[in-house]
Amino acid sequence: MSAIPLKTDKLIATVEGGIGWLTFNNPERRNAISLEMWAGLGDALAAFQHDDDVRVVVMKGAGGKAFASGADISEFGEKRANAEQRKQYGEVAEAGRQWLSKLDKPLIAMIQGFCIGGGLAVSLSADVRFASEGSTFGIPAAKLGLGYDYSGVAALARLVGPSSARDILFSARFFDAQEALRMGLLNAVLPEATLEEHVRQYAGTIARNAPLTIRAAKAAVNTFERYSRTDASHVAAMIDQCFNSEDYIEGRQAFMEKRKPEFKGR
């Protein structure tokens, strides 16, 4: 396992067996996301993006009690007290959000415990979400009087549908993992004891598959979700790259030779 140096100890980034692990490390505050953590998030994801050994990224929270319980509200009085400060705060956090959006490798959220507010918004950036049975979800913005960014609302509505999104946002209520699964917010709910092993095995499966094919598939799904015709030609070029790759040759040869392929991402 190798560690990626970051400017904050509230976020931990490591690489192991083709998997990039990103850990929110603020357990004393239920992994509430501070401004320095937003900055570190962008640095960590950029490092994963440019590391060819990383095939898939997993986000998780330290301590087992929370994935992330939203923004660190204790900072709001000093750093987010009005609209002008919110703008400055948002500019710092935007780099992290941008990397969550543009990472072209599969991103998995491994959720244990609280996944609330900004933490839920971060999990919505993942391609796949797994949660433990005791996890809790919610967006309490309406109880705090703050406005919820359009990008977060749009991501939520795309995933669970407009009706459930309205319910979550209007009521500001908390709900459990089984309800989140029924809504389509989660891909699976697992016992606490087996969650991490399941995620490791699943991420390992992705890491062994053809990287170019996976990136093209992610780009295609993202383009469909955003109804972006302008990105369709980019996806077509990525698909052509798959057919012209060494990995395509390796995949065919491995199939004929009845062995596991060894993909290189080129």
PDB file of C-alpha atoms in Angstrom, residues 50-253:
ATOM      1  CA  HIS A  50      -3.115  10.657 -13.160  1.00  0.00           C
ATOM      2  CA  ASP A  51      -1.913   7.386 -11.621  1.00  0.00           C
ATOM      3  CA  ASP A  52      -2.193   4.608 -14.223  1.00  0.00           C
ATOM      4  CA  ASP A  53      -1.980   2.008 -11.448  1.00  0.00           C
ATOM      5  CA  VAL A  54      -5.320   3.225 -10.062  1.00  0.00           C
ATOM      6  CA  ARG A  55      -8.202   1.579 -11.913  1.00  0.00           C
ATOM      7  CA  VAL A  56     -11.056   2.376  -9.473  1.00  0.00           C
ATOM      8  CA  VAL A  57     -11.550   4.696  -6.478  1.00  0.00           C
ATOM      9  CA  VAL A  58     -13.439   3.948  -3.246  1.00  0.00           C
ATOM     10  CA  MET A  59     -14.621   6.691  -0.864  1.00  0.00           C
ATOM     11  CA  LYS A  60     -15.314   5.862   2.776  1.00  0.00           C
ATOM     12  CA  GLY A  61     -15.455   7.423   6.217  1.00  0.00           C
ATOM     13  CA  ALA A  62     -13.110   6.754   9.135  1.00  0.00           C
ATOM     14  CA  GLY A  63     -14.381   5.322  12.390  1.00  0.00           C
ATOM     15  CA  GLY A  64     -17.325   3.297  11.070  1.00  0.00           C
ATOM     16  CA  LYS A  65     -19.921   5.755  12.449  1.00  0.00           C
ATOM     17  CA  ALA A  66     -20.323   8.009   9.429  1.00  0.00           C
ATOM     18  CA  PHE A  67     -19.479   8.250   5.744  1.00  0.00           C
ATOM     19  CA  ALA A  68     -19.763  12.034   6.021  1.00  0.00           C
ATOM     20  CA  SER A  69     -22.297  13.971   8.059  1.00  0.00           C
ATOM     21  CA  GLY A  70     -22.374  16.992   5.788  1.00  0.00           C
ATOM     22  CA  ALA A  71     -20.446  20.232   5.863  1.00  0.00           C
ATOM     23  CA  ASP A  72     -18.598  21.200   9.038  1.00  0.00           C
ATOM     24  CA  ILE A  73     -21.175  23.701  10.348  1.00  0.00           C
ATOM     25  CA  SER A  74     -18.764  24.879  13.050  1.00  0.00           C
ATOM     26  CA  GLU A  75     -16.918  26.751  10.267  1.00  0.00           C
ATOM     27  CA  PHE A  76     -20.005  28.563   8.972  1.00  0.00           C
ATOM     28  CA  GLY A  77     -19.895  31.440  11.486  1.00  0.00           C
ATOM     29  CA  GLU A  78     -16.339  32.285  10.435  1.00  0.00           C
ATOM     30  CA  LYS A  79     -16.141  31.154   6.805  1.00  0.00           C
ATOM     31  CA  ARG A  80     -19.727  31.001   5.489  1.00  0.00           C
ATOM     32  CA  ALA A  81     -21.692  33.599   7.445  1.00  0.00           C
ATOM     33  CA  ASN A  82     -23.147  35.472   4.452  1.00  0.00           C
ATOM     34  CA  ALA A  83     -23.514  35.330   0.678  1.00  0.00           C
ATOM     35  CA  GLU A  84     -20.068  36.833   0.001  1.00  0.00           C
ATOM     36  CA  GLN A  85     -18.313  34.360   2.294  1.00  0.00           C
ATOM     37  CA  ARG A  86     -20.388  31.559   0.778  1.00  0.00           C
ATOM     38  CA  LYS A  87     -18.993  32.537  -2.624  1.00  0.00           C
ATOM     39  CA  GLN A  88     -15.406  32.432  -1.348  1.00  0.00           C
ATOM     40  CA  TYR A  89     -16.058  29.132   0.434  1.00  0.00           C
ATOM     41  CA  GLY A  90     -17.630  27.744  -2.727  1.00  0.00           C
ATOM     42  CA  GLU A  91     -14.628  28.685  -4.870  1.00  0.00           C
ATOM     43  CA  VAL A  92     -12.322  26.620  -2.648  1.00  0.00           C
ATOM     44  CA  ALA A  93     -14.746  23.686  -2.504  1.00  0.00           C
ATOM     45  CA  GLU A  94     -15.392  23.807  -6.245  1.00  0.00           C
ATOM     46  CA  ALA A  95     -12.078  22.169  -7.127  1.00  0.00           C
ATOM     47  CA  GLY A  96     -13.098  19.121  -5.107  1.00  0.00           C
ATOM     48  CA  ARG A  97     -16.574  19.067  -6.667  1.00  0.00           C
ATOM     49  CA  GLN A  98     -15.109  19.425 -10.154  1.00  0.00           C
ATOM     50  CA  TRP A  99     -12.864  16.431  -9.627  1.00  0.00           C
ATOM     51  CA  LEU A 100     -15.785  14.383  -8.316  1.00  0.00           C
ATOM     52  CA  SER A 101     -17.539  15.226 -11.581  1.00  0.00           C
ATOM     53  CA  LYS A 102     -14.679  14.755 -14.042  1.00  0.00           C
ATOM     54  CA  LEU A 103     -12.883  11.708 -12.611  1.00  0.00           C
ATOM     55  CA  ASP A 104     -13.087   9.280 -15.526  1.00  0.00           C
ATOM     56  CA  LYS A 105     -12.386   6.179 -13.434  1.00  0.00           C
ATOM     57  CA  PRO A 106     -15.143   4.295 -11.585  1.00  0.00           C
ATOM     58  CA  LEU A 107     -15.965   5.867  -8.221  1.00  0.00           C
ATOM     59  CA  ILE A 108     -17.552   3.800  -5.437  1.00  0.00           C
ATOM     60  CA  ALA A 109     -19.054   5.099  -2.190  1.00  0.00           C
ATOM     61  CA  MET A 110     -18.786   2.694   0.759  1.00  0.00           C
ATOM     62  CA  ILE A 111     -21.279   4.087   3.266  1.00  0.00           C
ATOM     63  CA  GLN A 112     -21.320   3.233   6.971  1.00  0.00           C
ATOM     64  CA  GLY A 113     -23.443   5.210   9.400  1.00  0.00           C
ATOM     65  CA  PHE A 114     -24.449   8.798   8.711  1.00  0.00           C
ATOM     66  CA  CYS A 115     -24.521  10.047   5.119  1.00  0.00           C
ATOM     67  CA  ILE A 116     -26.081  13.459   5.530  1.00  0.00           C
ATOM     68  CA  GLY A 117     -26.307  16.759   3.643  1.00  0.00           C
ATOM     69  CA  GLY A 118     -23.041  17.506   1.869  1.00  0.00           C
ATOM     70  CA  GLY A 119     -21.918  13.955   2.607  1.00  0.00           C
ATOM     71  CA  LEU A 120     -24.920  12.621   0.713  1.00  0.00           C
ATOM     72  CA  ALA A 121     -24.124  15.050  -2.112  1.00  0.00           C
ATOM     73  CA  VAL A 122     -20.594  13.636  -2.301  1.00  0.00           C
ATOM     74  CA  SER A 123     -21.958  10.076  -2.418  1.00  0.00           C
ATOM     75  CA  LEU A 124     -24.208  11.057  -5.345  1.00  0.00           C
ATOM     76  CA  SER A 125     -21.049  11.725  -7.348  1.00  0.00           C
ATOM     77  CA  ALA A 126     -20.146   8.044  -7.058  1.00  0.00           C
ATOM     78  CA  ASP A 127     -21.008   5.647  -9.867  1.00  0.00           C
ATOM     79  CA  VAL A 128     -21.991   2.907  -7.420  1.00  0.00           C
ATOM     80  CA  ARG A 129     -23.062   3.132  -3.771  1.00  0.00           C
ATOM     81  CA  PHE A 130     -22.985   0.331  -1.175  1.00  0.00           C
ATOM     82  CA  ALA A 131     -24.171   0.867   2.402  1.00  0.00           C
ATOM     83  CA  SER A 132     -24.272  -1.009   5.676  1.00  0.00           C
ATOM     84  CA  GLU A 133     -27.654  -1.934   7.136  1.00  0.00           C
ATOM     85  CA  GLY A 134     -27.470   0.663   9.902  1.00  0.00           C
ATOM     86  CA  SER A 135     -26.738   3.645   7.663  1.00  0.00           C
ATOM     87  CA  THR A 136     -28.799   6.842   7.835  1.00  0.00           C
ATOM     88  CA  PHE A 137     -29.467   9.355   5.056  1.00  0.00           C
ATOM     89  CA  GLY A 138     -30.949  12.826   4.778  1.00  0.00           C
ATOM     90  CA  ILE A 139     -30.548  16.422   3.601  1.00  0.00           C
ATOM     91  CA  PRO A 140     -31.438  18.765   6.505  1.00  0.00           C
ATOM     92  CA  ALA A 141     -30.920  22.036   4.572  1.00  0.00           C
ATOM     93  CA  ALA A 142     -34.520  23.138   5.229  1.00  0.00           C
ATOM     94  CA  LYS A 143     -33.877  22.889   8.984  1.00  0.00           C
ATOM     95  CA  LEU A 144     -30.840  25.180   8.703  1.00  0.00           C
ATOM     96  CA  GLY A 145     -32.246  27.790   6.318  1.00  0.00           C
ATOM     97  CA  LEU A 146     -29.499  27.365   3.745  1.00  0.00           C
ATOM     98  CA  GLY A 147     -29.982  26.965   0.001  1.00  0.00           C
ATOM     99  CA  TYR A 148     -29.045  23.680  -1.650  1.00  0.00           C
ATOM    100  CA  ASP A 149     -26.965  23.998  -4.837  1.00  0.00           C
ATOM    101  CA  TYR A 150     -28.643  23.167  -8.144  1.00  0.00           C
ATOM    102  CA  SER A 151     -26.030  20.557  -9.100  1.00  0.00           C
ATOM    103  CA  GLY A 152     -26.737  18.573  -5.922  1.00  0.00           C
ATOM    104  CA  VAL A 153     -30.507  18.781  -6.388  1.00  0.00           C
ATOM    105  CA  ALA A 154     -30.211  17.725 -10.041  1.00  0.00           C
ATOM    106  CA  ALA A 155     -28.026  14.736  -9.148  1.00  0.00           C
ATOM    107  CA  LEU A 156     -30.491  13.656  -6.465  1.00  0.00           C
ATOM    108  CA  ALA A 157     -33.530  14.029  -8.758  1.00  0.00           C
ATOM    109  CA  ARG A 158     -31.860  12.076 -11.567  1.00  0.00           C
ATOM    110  CA  LEU A 159     -31.158   9.213  -9.190  1.00  0.00           C
ATOM    111  CA  VAL A 160     -34.334   8.931  -7.105  1.00  0.00           C
ATOM    112  CA  GLY A 161     -36.808  10.820  -9.305  1.00  0.00           C
ATOM    113  CA  PRO A 162     -38.373  14.260  -8.778  1.00  0.00           C
ATOM    114  CA  SER A 163     -41.059  13.082  -6.336  1.00  0.00           C
ATOM    115  CA  SER A 164     -38.643  11.431  -3.892  1.00  0.00           C
ATOM    116  CA  ALA A 165     -36.203  14.323  -4.285  1.00  0.00           C
ATOM    117  CA  ARG A 166     -38.932  16.767  -3.259  1.00  0.00           C
ATOM    118  CA  ASP A 167     -39.819  14.599  -0.265  1.00  0.00           C
ATOM    119  CA  ILE A 168     -36.181  14.424   0.890  1.00  0.00           C
ATOM    120  CA  LEU A 169     -35.593  18.162   0.465  1.00  0.00           C
ATOM    121  CA  PHE A 170     -38.952  19.480   1.699  1.00  0.00           C
ATOM    122  CA  SER A 171     -39.226  17.295   4.800  1.00  0.00           C
ATOM    123  CA  ALA A 172     -35.506  17.373   5.691  1.00  0.00           C
ATOM    124  CA  ARG A 173     -36.175  14.000   7.337  1.00  0.00           C
ATOM    125  CA  PHE A 174     -33.715  11.174   7.898  1.00  0.00           C
ATOM    126  CA  PHE A 175     -34.337   7.738   6.360  1.00  0.00           C
ATOM    127  CA  ASP A 176     -32.700   4.327   6.608  1.00  0.00           C
ATOM    128  CA  ALA A 177     -30.698   2.232   4.167  1.00  0.00           C
ATOM    129  CA  GLN A 178     -33.605   0.034   3.104  1.00  0.00           C
ATOM    130  CA  GLU A 179     -35.662   3.061   2.081  1.00  0.00           C
ATOM    131  CA  ALA A 180     -32.618   4.477   0.277  1.00  0.00           C
ATOM    132  CA  LEU A 181     -32.326   1.176  -1.592  1.00  0.00           C
ATOM    133  CA  ARG A 182     -35.999   1.249  -2.609  1.00  0.00           C
ATOM    134  CA  MET A 183     -35.597   4.804  -3.877  1.00  0.00           C
ATOM    135  CA  GLY A 184     -32.677   3.783  -6.067  1.00  0.00           C
ATOM    136  CA  LEU A 185     -30.189   5.794  -4.033  1.00  0.00           C
ATOM    137  CA  LEU A 186     -28.158   2.642  -3.266  1.00  0.00           C
ATOM    138  CA  ASN A 187     -27.029  -0.330  -5.329  1.00  0.00           C
ATOM    139  CA  ALA A 188     -27.021  -2.714  -2.369  1.00  0.00           C
ATOM    140  CA  VAL A 189     -27.348  -2.856   1.410  1.00  0.00           C
ATOM    141  CA  LEU A 190     -25.058  -5.274   3.244  1.00  0.00           C
ATOM    142  CA  PRO A 191     -24.397  -6.383   6.827  1.00  0.00           C
ATOM    143  CA  GLU A 192     -21.859  -4.198   8.614  1.00  0.00           C
ATOM    144  CA  ALA A 193     -19.480  -7.137   9.016  1.00  0.00           C
ATOM    145  CA  THR A 194     -19.288  -7.917   5.285  1.00  0.00           C
ATOM    146  CA  LEU A 195     -19.543  -4.463   3.701  1.00  0.00           C
ATOM    147  CA  GLU A 196     -15.836  -3.716   3.289  1.00  0.00           C
ATOM    148  CA  GLU A 197     -14.995  -7.193   2.002  1.00  0.00           C
ATOM    149  CA  HIS A 198     -17.815  -6.949  -0.543  1.00  0.00           C
ATOM    150  CA  VAL A 199     -16.569  -3.544  -1.717  1.00  0.00           C
ATOM    151  CA  ARG A 200     -12.981  -4.808  -1.951  1.00  0.00           C
ATOM    152  CA  GLN A 201     -14.037  -7.752  -4.072  1.00  0.00           C
ATOM    153  CA  TYR A 202     -16.269  -5.618  -6.277  1.00  0.00           C
ATOM    154  CA  ALA A 203     -13.575  -2.947  -6.758  1.00  0.00           C
ATOM    155  CA  GLY A 204     -11.038  -5.684  -7.492  1.00  0.00           C
ATOM    156  CA  THR A 205     -13.296  -7.063 -10.214  1.00  0.00           C
ATOM    157  CA  ILE A 206     -13.450  -3.621 -11.832  1.00  0.00           C
ATOM    158  CA  ALA A 207      -9.677  -3.170 -11.489  1.00  0.00           C
ATOM    159  CA  ARG A 208      -9.097  -6.365 -13.470  1.00  0.00           C
ATOM    160  CA  ASN A 209     -11.358  -5.313 -16.342  1.00  0.00           C
ATOM    161  CA  ALA A 210     -10.331  -3.273 -19.386  1.00  0.00           C
ATOM    162  CA  PRO A 211      -9.799   0.377 -18.296  1.00  0.00           C
ATOM    163  CA  LEU A 212     -10.517   1.919 -21.707  1.00  0.00           C
ATOM    164  CA  THR A 213     -13.815   0.049 -21.978  1.00  0.00           C
ATOM    165  CA  ILE A 214     -14.865   1.138 -18.488  1.00  0.00           C
ATOM    166  CA  ARG A 215     -13.968   4.779 -19.109  1.00  0.00           C
ATOM    167  CA  ALA A 216     -15.920   4.784 -22.367  1.00  0.00           C
ATOM    168  CA  ALA A 217     -18.907   3.210 -20.599  1.00  0.00           C
ATOM    169  CA  LYS A 218     -18.786   5.796 -17.797  1.00  0.00           C
ATOM    170  CA  ALA A 219     -18.593   8.632 -20.314  1.00  0.00           C
ATOM    171  CA  ALA A 220     -21.550   7.207 -22.246  1.00  0.00           C
ATOM    172  CA  VAL A 221     -23.747   6.879 -19.141  1.00  0.00           C
ATOM    173  CA  ASN A 222     -22.793  10.391 -17.989  1.00  0.00           C
ATOM    174  CA  THR A 223     -23.651  11.792 -21.416  1.00  0.00           C
ATOM    175  CA  PHE A 224     -27.026  10.024 -21.324  1.00  0.00           C
ATOM    176  CA  GLU A 225     -27.770  11.339 -17.822  1.00  0.00           C
ATOM    177  CA  ARG A 226     -26.980  14.907 -18.777  1.00  0.00           C
ATOM    178  CA  TYR A 227     -28.726  14.724 -22.163  1.00  0.00           C
ATOM    179  CA  SER A 228     -25.579  16.154 -23.736  1.00  0.00           C
ATOM    180  CA  ARG A 229     -25.479  15.622 -27.506  1.00  0.00           C
ATOM    181  CA  THR A 230     -22.277  17.641 -27.717  1.00  0.00           C
ATOM    182  CA  ASP A 231     -20.445  14.951 -25.715  1.00  0.00           C
ATOM    183  CA  ALA A 232     -21.692  12.090 -27.912  1.00  0.00           C
ATOM    184  CA  SER A 233     -18.886  12.487 -30.453  1.00  0.00           C
ATOM    185  CA  HIS A 234     -16.349  12.329 -27.619  1.00  0.00           C
ATOM    186  CA  VAL A 235     -17.873   9.046 -26.446  1.00  0.00           C
ATOM    187  CA  ALA A 236     -17.751   7.666 -30.005  1.00  0.00           C
ATOM    188  CA  ALA A 237     -14.021   8.478 -30.139  1.00  0.00           C
ATOM    189  CA  MET A 238     -13.487   6.669 -26.822  1.00  0.00           C
ATOM    190  CA  ILE A 239     -15.278   3.599 -28.202  1.00  0.00           C
ATOM    191  CA  ASP A 240     -13.059   3.661 -31.311  1.00  0.00           C
ATOM    192  CA  GLN A 241     -10.047   3.836 -29.001  1.00  0.00           C
ATOM    193  CA  CYS A 242     -11.197   0.608 -27.344  1.00  0.00           C
ATOM    194  CA  PHE A 243     -11.346  -1.231 -30.678  1.00  0.00           C
ATOM    195  CA  ASN A 244      -7.915   0.091 -31.667  1.00  0.00           C
ATOM    196  CA  SER A 245      -6.277  -0.789 -28.344  1.00  0.00           C
ATOM    197  CA  GLU A 246      -3.781  -3.437 -27.301  1.00  0.00           C
ATOM    198  CA  ASP A 247      -6.288  -4.425 -24.619  1.00  0.00           C
ATOM    199  CA  TYR A 248      -8.817  -5.464 -27.289  1.00  0.00           C
ATOM    200  CA  ILE A 249      -6.208  -7.754 -28.826  1.00  0.00           C
ATOM    201  CA  GLU A 250      -5.336  -9.123 -25.377  1.00  0.00           C
ATOM    202  CA  GLY A 251      -8.998  -9.679 -24.526  1.00  0.00           C
ATOM    203  CA  ARG A 252      -9.608 -11.711 -27.695  1.00  0.00           C
ATOM    204  CA  GLN A 253      -6.437 -13.745 -27.249  1.00  0.00           C
TER     205      GLN A 253
END
